[in-house]
Every structure is written in structure tokens, then in C-alpha cells.
Amino acid sequence: MTKYGMVIDLDKCVGCGACVAACISENLGPEVAKAMEEGRLEDLKLRTSVEEIEVGVFPKVRTFFYHNICRHCKNPPCVYVCPTGASYKNENGIVLINKDRCISCKYCIMACPFDARYMDELTMIPDKCTFCEHRLKEGKLPACVEACPTHARVFGELNELFVRAKGSGKHMWRGEGFVGGGTSVIYLTSVPLKPILHKEKPVSSTLMTRGREIVKDLGYIGIALVTAISVAMIVANWASRKEVKE
Amino acid sequence: MEMNRRDFLKTIGIASLTALAIKEGSTSSLLIPKAYASETKGVATFVPTICGMCPNCCSVVARVRNGRVDRIFGNPYGYTYNLGSVCSRGEMGIYRLYNPDRLKYPMVRAGGKRGEWNFKRISWEKVVKLMAKHLREKLERGEGAKIAAIGGWLAWDFYAPFTLATLFTLGSTNFTIVPMTGCLLPKTLGWTLTIGAGAHFQFMTDYDNVKYLIVLKRNIGGSIGVPHASRFGRNLGKMRLVVLDPRLSETATKAHEWIPIRPGTDLAFLLAMANVIVSEGLYDEEYLAKYTNAPMLLKDGEPYSVFPDPSRGSRLEYLVWDLYKGKAVPHKEASMPALEGEFEAEDGSKLTTAFSAFKESVKDYTPEWAEEITDVPADKIRKIAKEFATIRPSAIDTGWHDPKHVNSPLIWRVAGVLNALVGSIGTKGGILFSGSGVEASRNVWWKGFLKPESDALSQWMKSKGIIVYPFGWAYQAFYDLLTGKFDYKVGGKSVPGKWTLIILGANPMRTQMEAEKWKEAFSSDNVDVIVDIDILPSDTTAYADIILPDCTYLERDEHIHEIEYVPVSGFYTRFKAVEPLYDCLSFEVMAIELMKAIGKEYYLKFFKILGSLLKADPEALMKGYEREGIVGIQKAQALSYGISYSELRKKGYILVKGEEEVRKENLELLKEGMLATPSGRIEIYSFLLKEFGQNPLVFWMPPKVYGKADPEKGVFYLVYGKVPSMTHSSTADNPLLSKRLTRKNYFRVWMNRQVAEKMGISDGDLVSIESLGTGKVLKTEVHVTDRIRPDTVYVPPAFGQRSELLEFRPSKGIALNELVPLQWGPIVGGALSEEVLVKVRR
């Protein structure tokens, strides 16, 4: 099956937010309606966002518009920690959530090294970018890619993207040091990425070391309980669980 | 990275019909409806229309499901316009429509003073009758000249023929739109002096082919007008980009070279560039000799012989020295016009050329001279000038909004000259006239913008010594007019009566400089009635006596528009996506119904004027309207233009001339000498400047604030510039744009980090900012950053709405027009919106 991927060329992004807006109107209609009704628009969670990273000192200063979005990792930590199999990777390499199976344990949110998952407060089920899987099925590009006025986001077949990204001679980043096997989202810039991507959540704050926070939040009994339930569900779902394919 | 959407669609095998449509450049009529169909699943319909969130007029499609617009995206048929993209504002246009704060029915003042919200509902029928009675009586009393109108960009871009026809029918020219002297007029005039045109919609940099681009006083990326920005964006990385901006704008973040120039000194930079290019002989001699009036013969600094050329619509012809014939001949007859030299005419006169005079005029503007003024090292200016002249095709960008400094028109005049020096006007990779720009050039468009002597605005401009006062569009005049401080005369006699003011799709209380003054003007007893026509209750609405709710762009059919802004030509328009949510009417309908109510003769006169403005048969327009409303007008227009109405209905966008053809027309304009300048050629020597008694070449004029900032004392230059998601009134109350999609630093005043540290100010601190122009003190949060010059603060301009009725207005951000005083430029009356100093205190 075709594996999909996305290139985000930070040299092209002007930070206009068209991608974010497109994502909202394509995917978050009900959430927006609720947030408007309750006057809580500031709390509306987004599947993708753009943030400014400033590097350097005047006048030798640069700014990048850093995009956060689910990276659809090759070996997605969120899928591995999911106790119920609700988080899975489909045959196109897209990491998705089967919301019927989710128990809202938030493990996946904690496991994500990129802060790309969040709790959807409408359904109380984690949510994230789907690469607009529903649009791909109709032969259309993800909404954000279609909208981007400067063509900073490019979508396509992952290997092809990878080859062409490499050919561009720019610095590229696919999550090295954060997840094994890389990600399906490739960042490109003409300058070394380190100063930009150091804003990524450091590895130290992912699940491994967040254990302490979890313990603090839930207490040992809570942990034991969640673990017990999880184990039970894993066992229960083992037979029907889809294998995570490459 | 050499990749684009199209290639990937090809390679990944999900090439949909939409994708094919994009690939085909959108004219393949068979493919796209199927693409739409794939999305419909039987429940959605797709209505092509034009985005109404900013003045860039992108071609979009509204997806309607269950009677609601649930998505807006780029129109694949309109690919040649906005490349199928929309920006965040365009996407969020849905909430322009579904905004609960909207004006829902007509209202009249129920009591209280202007500025107080005290209105009662009235029916359309009654309000139209009421207004018709008022206007009829006014006309009968001979006070028609005191009917005035202030419009916003909406009124101009989309309603213009109807606005103009209304005012002309009532016998008044006393109208303006805020964006004239508040935005584009100084820039437009500057370009017009050199190349004959220069409004936003008349020309565009050829981003697809330019190799070296200098952008100044503009933020193409951050202000994100999609037709320009998407072409600029897809070629980022292929061109060398130099950006002059006191702030590292979104565009500057993409630049190879960011030049944090001292605010308002861009003119000195450009003059020094001209100096380098001329003194090092890096200019394009052939281009200058052929397409510009550089070879024009001068005697004692004056054109030697000038006469109208009937074959070029009476454009001015002049003599040049033909090296081949060895004598002075009209330019169009010369085979080898001499660019420089000293010649002797048959009558013994000593002659030289305009180019020699131009060289002389830039002689003293050395890079060293400019270094002092601009704070840019001379070496850097020299380097950029050389690169600009040698890495071709190169261009200085068209710019966009620039009423900022006293020298603004001169900046763009010189930008035009520099582009001509390297042969970049009308040529590949340079500055291209849009389809409508070509048309406008041939018709000498600006003559239609000159106001008659009876015009109040131009009279006021003349009284203030504004040089190009016949461009009577300065909104600033309304302060003196409405408060009775200016004696407005027609035929030598003061015009009796009070003012009736129509405000159409504008929010002058926030967009015209010095808010306090407008409070006074709109509350004045010299104003009889204020009619406010808008979609949301803006800060201005409370000053109205009559409020008429306009329909949003998704709820109305509109007359057919010409495609502008980009180098193609054709037609497009809006079709109603949903029925109006509330009891609102489109202004087009309002205007016609009002004329009908005033009297039959006005109704007939209105359609006659409308017909001439729309270049359509008045009778057919009227019959069409009576039969089918605005749709009938569309049909009558389509018939006059020879386009298929059903095709327009389906696609929303009909291309008549493609880019190739318009590029060819650009060259023809040059070759035939049919630009809209007085001579029809690019004017190194400006006949218009000479006409107005000014130096016809180029010269330096310092900004008023020059050298007055002193960060040590907390005094700064003020600069502003649009942020991508919050721009015009259309975004002021957009729930998602203001509450979720605008990053927090965009609500704050930006300040240099080192300066802030010295003053003990940290990021996010609340400071007071005092305008040394208006005296107003505002509190605001600070964004501490390295992205700005130490002597400058940046104020994002789209904020500071105070209307309590706007539930979703941003709670942070300040109003630029409370800091900038009411002032006007000496050349064409620009708002001088950066000619102000501010004092920042902890």
C-alpha cells in the first residue's frame, strides 16, 4: 500500500495560518460550535498549529514558523502504549484513533514526543491529525495542504517525498532522536534545524520520565488500577488487535 | 526544494479530478464538476463566489450542506487568479456569515445623542421611504452637494458602480473611500508619475520569473493577499530576496538579506541605488532609449519641443536626437535615440537629454550620503544596487499600502524609475500590468479619478496646499467639512444646509486617523443625518441615525466584476450561497430601491449612469433588474460582454485573456507608447510633476519624524503592518481569527529586546504608550523581540475595537488611529500614518 507523508518546508512558510484555519473548518466544526456556545474559544484544541521561533540577536536574527502536527511515526509510541488498540496505524502509514475502543486513559498523549495529541473536550477522547484520511479516500489532498498559499506543505507518497526532500539539499528532520524509524512528516529548512527544533518537547519529558508526574497525579493505587484495567483490555482485545504494519 | 503540489499529485497516484483541474490551469470544463460531485455525496452543493474578507477578491467556492455554508475553499476554475488557495481569513469567512453579533434589521435612532446605542427597528419599506423623502427635500432645497459618502474597501471593490451611480444621480461628487489617502493613493500616484498606473489591482510583480527582488514598505507574506502571495510563495527560494523593513516581518523572515532600515528613509536608499547604477553605467541603455522618455531633448532644463500625438490618443510627443539621422526627430520616428550627449538644434539651441539631467539629479545621492540617513552601510547599498542591476530579471516590488510618510509618493516614483533602469517594467520577471491595468493604461484611467472644481474634498485639499489636489479623495477633508470649519463653495457661493453622510462598509472611527476628531465630526450639528450601511455594529455604527444591514458576501448575488490584480483578464462574480440569515439587503438592491422611491427620473438617471459605468445597456440592466433582481443585471451584463451566463453561473470565473496574452499586451503598451503617463512612455522626466510645478526628476524629501526618535528617553518611531489573520473590519469580530488563530505577539506592541531590558520591561509586561502626535495614552502588553530596530516600536494595526456589541472582538491590542494624528501629506494628502513618535513608559 502507498505510504503517505508530508513535507513542511519552513523556508516557505510565512506563518499565515491558512493551514490551521483549513483544518478547523474541515475537521472541527462541532468543536467550534460548542466552544462558541460556551464562550471558550481560547480553549479550542487544534490538530495542527503554527508557532514562531526566534533565533539570534538583532540584527542577526531569524524567525521560523514551526508547525506542530501528528508526525505519523514509523514506530508510533502512542500506538505502542495504547492499552486497547484504539490507536493504530493503517495500511497507508497513517496513525488513527478508533474512538469506539478508546478508554481515555491519555497514555497516548503522554507518550507522544511531539505534543501532537490532545484531549478533545467535546468527546473526552484524544484527538489528532488524520492526514485528512477521509479526503484522501475521495482522491483529495489534506485540507491544510490544499489551502497553503505559499506551498509550504506538500503531501504525497512518503518515499518519493523523501527522495525529493533529500535532493533539495536542504537540512531535513524526521524526528531523529525522538522516535525510532523516523516520521512521515519531513521538515525542511535551509539552515541547520537544531535551533528551531530544540523547541520540540525534550525526550526527557516523554513517558519515560513523566512516570513521576503520573505517579503524583494518580497515586500508586490509581496506577495499579489503570494498569489492571489496561492489561485486562489488552488481553480481551488481543485477538482482534490489528498488527502494526510497516 | 523543487517540488510543487502538482508534481506530487502526479507521483502519488491520488491525482484526483480536482488535481487534474489544477494541473490543467482550471479551464477544462468537463473535469471539475465531477470533482465537486465526489465531495457532494448527494447532500452538498457548491456555489462559486468571491471571498469578501480582504481586498484581494479571491475566487472561492462555498460548500453548502443542509442549507449551511460549512466550508470555503479556492475555486479550481479560478486557478489563474489565486492558484486554488485561500488564507486563514478566507477559510473563516464562514463566521462572517454565522456571526451572532450581526446587524439583523434596519434601525433608526430612537433618541439620545450620536455615539449612544439607542435604536428601534423599522421596516425596509418605511426606512427607504424615509430616506427618499429626506433626499428629495434636500435636492429640492438645492442642497444636493451636501450629500456625502465615506466608503470602505468593500464599497470600492464590489459596490463601486452602484455607489458612484447613486452619488452621481444625486448630483454629488463628495465621496471618498478611506483606503484612498488612508492606503493606496500616495503609492498609486508615485507609480503613476513614472509608469502611468499603480493601484493594487493594476499591476503585479512577475514573481514567477523574477530572479532578484527588492521588497520595501510591504509584507507580502504577512499580509497574505493570496493572488500575490501564492505566486511569491511558490517561487520562494528561486529568487534572491531583499527586504527593507524596520521590523523582521513575515516576508523578511524569508529574505536572503533583511535590511532593518530607519523608518521612512527608503527613498534615500533608492536614490543611492540609482546613483550607483547610473554612475557605474549598469543600466539597460536600449530599454531606456526605446520605452522611456530618457532620450527627450531638453533646452535649459525644459523639454525642447512637446506636442500632442493624435495617433496615440493625444499623448505628448517630444523630440529626441536620432544618432542615425543626426538630427532631432519625434521619439517614435527615431531609429537610434541618443540617451546622452550635447546636441545643437537647427535653430542653434544647445540641447541635452532628460537622462543627462536625471544623472545630474542623482549625482549627490551617494551611498555614503544615504548611509547617514538610512542607517544602512554604504557598502551594502552599493552591493545591492549592483546585484539589482546585474542579476536580471530583477525588480523592486510594487508595494501595497503606503500612506505612511510625506515622501511616500516619491518612493514609488523612484521605484518605477529604478525598475526602468534595469528594463523591468512590462517585461518578463519585472513589473507586469494586470489585464485591467493594461486596459486602464490605454484609457488613461486616472483622468476619471480627478474631481471637478465643485468637489468639496478637492477644494479642501487645494486650501491646504496639497500639490495634486485634483485627486480629491482625502478623507481628512471630512473633519473640517462636517464640523463646519471649511467654507464649501459651489459657483462662488457657500453651499447651504447641513450634511447628509452615508457610510458604506467602512469604520472610520477605527480606520481614519485620530479617533477623537471623528467623534467630534460625526457628532457635529452640521450633520443632519448619518446612514451607516454595514454588516456588524462597528465603532462607527453608534454614530448613525439610520442603520441599514448589508448582506454578507455569501448571501448575495452581485453584478459581474472584471478580474483584476493578476495578469489575466476576464469576468467573475458572486452568487448567493445561502438566503440572507436576517432581514438584510445587498447595497446594490438598497441603492436601486432608494432611487425608485425618490422618483422615476432618478431611477432612470441611475440606470443610465450605471450602464455607462458597467459598459452595459442601461435599458437591459433596468429591465433585467425589474424581472429578476440582481440576477437580471448579471444577465444583461453577460449579454453586453458576450460571455455565457450559464457558464459563469457554473464556474463563477470566466477567463477571457490568459497570462501569455496579457504579457504580450504589456510589451505592446511599451512599444506603442500607450502607457497612461502624459507622454505614454515611462517617464524618467515626469510631465505631471512639472505640470504641478515640482522638480520633474527625482529628489530627496526627509520624513517629518526623521532623526527624532531617542530610545534613551523612551521616544520611538512607530511602525505598523498587517498581521496575517487580523486585517480589515471583516476580521474584527471573527470568533476564530480573534480568539484562536492569531498568535499572542500579534496583539502586542513590539519592542527591541536590548532596549526593553534597559528600560526594565519584560515580555508580556503592561506598558503605557503615549502618542506625541495626539497626546493619547494607551495601555498595552509588550512583545519583547530581536526582530525590530532599537529605535522603533511596532503596533499591529487591526485592533482596538471598542464596540461592546462585538462579542468576539479581541480583548487585547490597541487602535492605531488613537495614536496617529489627523494629518496629510504635501503631495496627494496621504494619511502620514507613520509620521508620529510615541513615548513608552513602564
mmCIF file of N, CA and C in Angstrom, chain B residues 229-302:
data_model
loop_
_atom_site.group_PDB
_atom_site.id
_atom_site.type_symbol
_atom_site.label_atom_id
_atom_site.label_comp_id
_atom_site.label_asym_id
_atom_site.label_seq_id
_atom_site.Cartn_x
_atom_site.Cartn_y
_atom_site.Cartn_z
ATOM 1 N N ALA B 229 0.602 36.615 -2.950
ATOM 2 C CA ALA B 229 1.423 35.822 -2.035
ATOM 3 C C ALA B 229 1.613 34.389 -2.508
ATOM 4 N N SER B 230 0.618 33.826 -3.197
ATOM 5 C CA SER B 230 0.781 32.436 -3.621
ATOM 6 C C SER B 230 1.785 32.346 -4.765
ATOM 7 N N ARG B 231 1.828 33.356 -5.610
ATOM 8 C CA ARG B 231 2.841 33.355 -6.677
ATOM 9 C C ARG B 231 4.221 33.620 -6.093
ATOM 10 N N PHE B 232 4.261 34.560 -5.154
ATOM 11 C CA PHE B 232 5.506 34.852 -4.444
ATOM 12 C C PHE B 232 5.972 33.603 -3.706
ATOM 13 N N GLY B 233 5.016 32.953 -3.037
ATOM 14 C CA GLY B 233 5.338 31.795 -2.210
ATOM 15 C C GLY B 233 5.860 30.623 -3.017
ATOM 16 N N ARG B 234 5.245 30.341 -4.153
ATOM 17 C CA ARG B 234 5.679 29.153 -4.883
ATOM 18 C C ARG B 234 7.063 29.357 -5.499
ATOM 19 N N ASN B 235 7.507 30.606 -5.560
ATOM 20 C CA ASN B 235 8.828 30.865 -6.119
ATOM 21 C C ASN B 235 9.869 31.251 -5.083
ATOM 22 N N LEU B 236 9.482 31.180 -3.812
ATOM 23 C CA LEU B 236 10.459 31.437 -2.761
ATOM 24 C C LEU B 236 11.602 30.443 -2.900
ATOM 25 N N GLY B 237 12.802 30.929 -2.788
ATOM 26 C CA GLY B 237 13.938 30.031 -2.944
ATOM 27 C C GLY B 237 14.491 30.078 -4.353
ATOM 28 N N LYS B 238 13.635 30.457 -5.327
ATOM 29 C CA LYS B 238 14.137 30.547 -6.707
ATOM 30 C C LYS B 238 14.649 31.952 -6.990
ATOM 31 N N MET B 239 14.190 32.911 -6.171
ATOM 32 C CA MET B 239 14.636 34.288 -6.384
ATOM 33 C C MET B 239 15.484 34.737 -5.199
ATOM 34 N N ARG B 240 16.359 35.685 -5.456
ATOM 35 C CA ARG B 240 17.082 36.287 -4.345
ATOM 36 C C ARG B 240 16.214 37.411 -3.810
ATOM 37 N N LEU B 241 16.022 37.399 -2.500
ATOM 38 C CA LEU B 241 15.047 38.310 -1.922
ATOM 39 C C LEU B 241 15.709 39.266 -0.926
ATOM 40 N N VAL B 242 15.499 40.555 -1.150
ATOM 41 C CA VAL B 242 15.998 41.583 -0.233
ATOM 42 C C VAL B 242 14.785 42.319 0.328
ATOM 43 N N VAL B 243 14.707 42.417 1.636
ATOM 44 C CA VAL B 243 13.556 43.088 2.239
ATOM 45 C C VAL B 243 14.015 44.253 3.117
ATOM 46 N N LEU B 244 13.490 45.430 2.832
ATOM 47 C CA LEU B 244 13.759 46.604 3.650
ATOM 48 C C LEU B 244 12.590 46.781 4.605
ATOM 49 N N ASP B 245 12.834 46.674 5.878
ATOM 50 C CA ASP B 245 11.752 46.818 6.845
ATOM 51 C C ASP B 245 12.382 47.038 8.215
ATOM 52 N N PRO B 246 11.910 48.019 8.972
ATOM 53 C CA PRO B 246 12.474 48.223 10.308
ATOM 54 C C PRO B 246 12.213 47.030 11.216
ATOM 55 N N ARG B 247 11.266 46.194 10.832
ATOM 56 C CA ARG B 247 10.912 45.016 11.607
ATOM 57 C C ARG B 247 11.158 43.783 10.754
ATOM 58 N N LEU B 248 11.569 42.694 11.379
ATOM 59 C CA LEU B 248 11.705 41.449 10.633
ATOM 60 C C LEU B 248 10.297 40.909 10.404
ATOM 61 N N SER B 249 9.700 41.361 9.323
ATOM 62 C CA SER B 249 8.323 40.966 9.024
ATOM 63 C C SER B 249 8.300 39.519 8.567
ATOM 64 N N GLU B 250 7.108 39.000 8.378
ATOM 65 C CA GLU B 250 6.980 37.619 7.895
ATOM 66 C C GLU B 250 7.695 37.466 6.560
ATOM 67 N N THR B 251 7.602 38.491 5.728
ATOM 68 C CA THR B 251 8.289 38.440 4.435
ATOM 69 C C THR B 251 9.798 38.487 4.645
ATOM 70 N N ALA B 252 10.219 39.333 5.569
ATOM 71 C CA ALA B 252 11.655 39.461 5.819
ATOM 72 C C ALA B 252 12.252 38.167 6.359
ATOM 73 N N THR B 253 11.436 37.351 7.042
ATOM 74 C CA THR B 253 11.967 36.077 7.538
ATOM 75 C C THR B 253 12.378 35.175 6.382
ATOM 76 N N LYS B 254 11.872 35.439 5.199
ATOM 77 C CA LYS B 254 12.199 34.622 4.031
ATOM 78 C C LYS B 254 13.330 35.224 3.211
ATOM 79 N N ALA B 255 13.816 36.389 3.629
ATOM 80 C CA ALA B 255 14.760 37.124 2.791
ATOM 81 C C ALA B 255 16.179 36.589 2.909
ATOM 82 N N HIS B 256 16.941 36.731 1.823
ATOM 83 C CA HIS B 256 18.370 36.451 1.895
ATOM 84 C C HIS B 256 19.050 37.590 2.615
ATOM 85 N N GLU B 257 18.442 38.762 2.484
ATOM 86 C CA GLU B 257 19.024 39.930 3.105
ATOM 87 C C GLU B 257 17.905 40.766 3.719
ATOM 88 N N TRP B 258 17.933 40.857 5.047
ATOM 89 C CA TRP B 258 16.971 41.746 5.710
ATOM 90 C C TRP B 258 17.696 43.025 6.064
ATOM 91 N N ILE B 259 17.151 44.138 5.629
ATOM 92 C CA ILE B 259 17.781 45.420 5.902
ATOM 93 C C ILE B 259 16.900 46.230 6.828
ATOM 94 N N PRO B 260 17.267 46.266 8.111
ATOM 95 C CA PRO B 260 16.416 46.989 9.064
ATOM 96 C C PRO B 260 16.624 48.502 8.922
ATOM 97 N N ILE B 261 16.046 49.038 7.905
ATOM 98 C CA ILE B 261 16.252 50.431 7.545
ATOM 99 C C ILE B 261 15.543 51.363 8.532
ATOM 100 N N ARG B 262 16.087 52.565 8.684
ATOM 101 C CA ARG B 262 15.431 53.543 9.563
ATOM 102 C C ARG B 262 14.071 53.909 8.950
ATOM 103 N N PRO B 263 13.012 53.923 9.780
ATOM 104 C CA PRO B 263 11.673 54.153 9.221
ATOM 105 C C PRO B 263 11.602 55.425 8.378
ATOM 106 N N GLY B 264 10.975 55.296 7.234
ATOM 107 C CA GLY B 264 10.701 56.457 6.389
ATOM 108 C C GLY B 264 11.836 56.926 5.517
ATOM 109 N N THR B 265 12.938 56.146 5.480
ATOM 110 C CA THR B 265 14.082 56.615 4.698
ATOM 111 C C THR B 265 14.336 55.765 3.446
ATOM 112 N N ASP B 266 13.371 54.957 3.083
ATOM 113 C CA ASP B 266 13.528 54.087 1.910
ATOM 114 C C ASP B 266 13.887 54.886 0.657
ATOM 115 N N LEU B 267 13.374 56.120 0.592
ATOM 116 C CA LEU B 267 13.638 56.956 -0.577
ATOM 117 C C LEU B 267 15.139 57.211 -0.741
ATOM 118 N N ALA B 268 15.815 57.471 0.360
ATOM 119 C CA ALA B 268 17.257 57.720 0.287
ATOM 120 C C ALA B 268 17.987 56.478 -0.209
ATOM 121 N N PHE B 269 17.552 55.314 0.251
ATOM 122 C CA PHE B 269 18.149 54.054 -0.181
ATOM 123 C C PHE B 269 18.013 53.902 -1.698
ATOM 124 N N LEU B 270 16.804 54.172 -2.193
ATOM 125 C CA LEU B 270 16.554 54.008 -3.623
ATOM 126 C C LEU B 270 17.335 55.033 -4.451
ATOM 127 N N LEU B 271 17.400 56.262 -3.952
ATOM 128 C CA LEU B 271 18.156 57.280 -4.680
ATOM 129 C C LEU B 271 19.631 56.895 -4.779
ATOM 130 N N ALA B 272 20.147 56.324 -3.681
ATOM 131 C CA ALA B 272 21.549 55.894 -3.709
ATOM 132 C C ALA B 272 21.737 54.730 -4.677
ATOM 133 N N MET B 273 20.749 53.860 -4.749
ATOM 134 C CA MET B 273 20.825 52.772 -5.733
ATOM 135 C C MET B 273 20.895 53.347 -7.138
ATOM 136 N N ALA B 274 20.039 54.348 -7.392
ATOM 137 C CA ALA B 274 20.039 54.982 -8.716
ATOM 138 C C ALA B 274 21.401 55.602 -8.991
ATOM 139 N N ASN B 275 21.954 56.230 -7.983
ATOM 140 C CA ASN B 275 23.271 56.848 -8.118
ATOM 141 C C ASN B 275 24.316 55.812 -8.548
ATOM 142 N N VAL B 276 24.315 54.672 -7.872
ATOM 143 C CA VAL B 276 25.299 53.632 -8.191
ATOM 144 C C VAL B 276 25.090 53.100 -9.612
ATOM 145 N N ILE B 277 23.837 52.793 -9.928
ATOM 146 C CA ILE B 277 23.548 52.189 -11.234
ATOM 147 C C ILE B 277 23.928 53.146 -12.367
ATOM 148 N N VAL B 278 23.629 54.415 -12.163
ATOM 149 C CA VAL B 278 23.928 55.403 -13.192
ATOM 150 C C VAL B 278 25.429 55.656 -13.289
ATOM 151 N N SER B 279 26.072 55.845 -12.131
ATOM 152 C CA SER B 279 27.488 56.207 -12.198
ATOM 153 C C SER B 279 28.341 55.044 -12.679
ATOM 154 N N GLU B 280 27.894 53.814 -12.458
ATOM 155 C CA GLU B 280 28.666 52.673 -12.933
ATOM 156 C C GLU B 280 28.177 52.170 -14.294
ATOM 157 N N GLY B 281 27.221 52.867 -14.866
ATOM 158 C CA GLY B 281 26.749 52.501 -16.209
ATOM 159 C C GLY B 281 26.112 51.141 -16.289
ATOM 160 N N LEU B 282 25.363 50.742 -15.243
ATOM 161 C CA LEU B 282 24.790 49.400 -15.214
ATOM 162 C C LEU B 282 23.362 49.354 -15.753
ATOM 163 N N TYR B 283 22.900 50.450 -16.319
ATOM 164 C CA TYR B 283 21.504 50.498 -16.770
ATOM 165 C C TYR B 283 21.345 49.885 -18.159
ATOM 166 N N ASP B 284 20.078 49.626 -18.501
ATOM 167 C CA ASP B 284 19.738 48.999 -19.767
ATOM 168 C C ASP B 284 19.510 50.094 -20.809
ATOM 169 N N GLU B 285 20.559 50.396 -21.554
ATOM 170 C CA GLU B 285 20.513 51.534 -22.475
ATOM 171 C C GLU B 285 19.421 51.406 -23.522
ATOM 172 N N GLU B 286 19.316 50.225 -24.086
ATOM 173 C CA GLU B 286 18.370 50.035 -25.183
ATOM 174 C C GLU B 286 16.934 50.251 -24.707
ATOM 175 N N TYR B 287 16.650 49.687 -23.539
ATOM 176 C CA TYR B 287 15.303 49.814 -22.977
ATOM 177 C C TYR B 287 14.978 51.278 -22.696
ATOM 178 N N LEU B 288 15.926 51.960 -22.091
ATOM 179 C CA LEU B 288 15.700 53.366 -21.747
ATOM 180 C C LEU B 288 15.470 54.200 -23.008
ATOM 181 N N ALA B 289 16.254 53.926 -24.036
ATOM 182 C CA ALA B 289 16.150 54.717 -25.263
ATOM 183 C C ALA B 289 14.825 54.465 -25.979
ATOM 184 N N LYS B 290 14.344 53.226 -25.870
ATOM 185 C CA LYS B 290 13.137 52.865 -26.605
ATOM 186 C C LYS B 290 11.851 53.228 -25.873
ATOM 187 N N TYR B 291 11.775 52.817 -24.592
ATOM 188 C CA TYR B 291 10.482 52.827 -23.906
ATOM 189 C C TYR B 291 10.305 53.932 -22.881
ATOM 190 N N THR B 292 11.337 54.718 -22.646
ATOM 191 C CA THR B 292 11.200 55.779 -21.653
ATOM 192 C C THR B 292 11.470 57.117 -22.325
ATOM 193 N N ASN B 293 11.135 58.194 -21.611
ATOM 194 C CA ASN B 293 11.425 59.499 -22.186
ATOM 195 C C ASN B 293 12.819 59.996 -21.787
ATOM 196 N N ALA B 294 13.668 59.066 -21.377
ATOM 197 C CA ALA B 294 15.044 59.442 -21.025
ATOM 198 C C ALA B 294 15.770 60.167 -22.173
ATOM 199 N N PRO B 295 15.553 59.776 -23.459
ATOM 200 C CA PRO B 295 16.280 60.489 -24.525
ATOM 201 C C PRO B 295 15.662 61.838 -24.912
ATOM 202 N N MET B 296 14.581 62.240 -24.256
ATOM 203 C CA MET B 296 13.924 63.501 -24.613
ATOM 204 C C MET B 296 14.909 64.674 -24.559
ATOM 205 N N LEU B 297 14.861 65.500 -25.589
ATOM 206 C CA LEU B 297 15.777 66.638 -25.632
ATOM 207 C C LEU B 297 15.291 67.766 -24.740
ATOM 208 N N LEU B 298 16.212 68.293 -23.962
ATOM 209 C CA LEU B 298 15.909 69.413 -23.069
ATOM 210 C C LEU B 298 16.724 70.625 -23.503
ATOM 211 N N LYS B 299 16.095 71.785 -23.336
ATOM 212 C CA LYS B 299 16.837 73.028 -23.555
ATOM 213 C C LYS B 299 16.726 73.829 -22.269
ATOM 214 N N ASP B 300 17.839 74.127 -21.669
ATOM 215 C CA ASP B 300 17.864 74.813 -20.373
ATOM 216 C C ASP B 300 16.989 74.088 -19.338
ATOM 217 N N GLY B 301 17.051 72.779 -19.370
ATOM 218 C CA GLY B 301 16.311 72.006 -18.375
ATOM 219 C C GLY B 301 14.838 71.800 -18.688
ATOM 220 N N GLU B 302 14.342 72.462 -19.729
ATOM 221 C CA GLU B 302 12.922 72.326 -20.090
ATOM 222 C C GLU B 302 12.826 71.481 -21.357
#
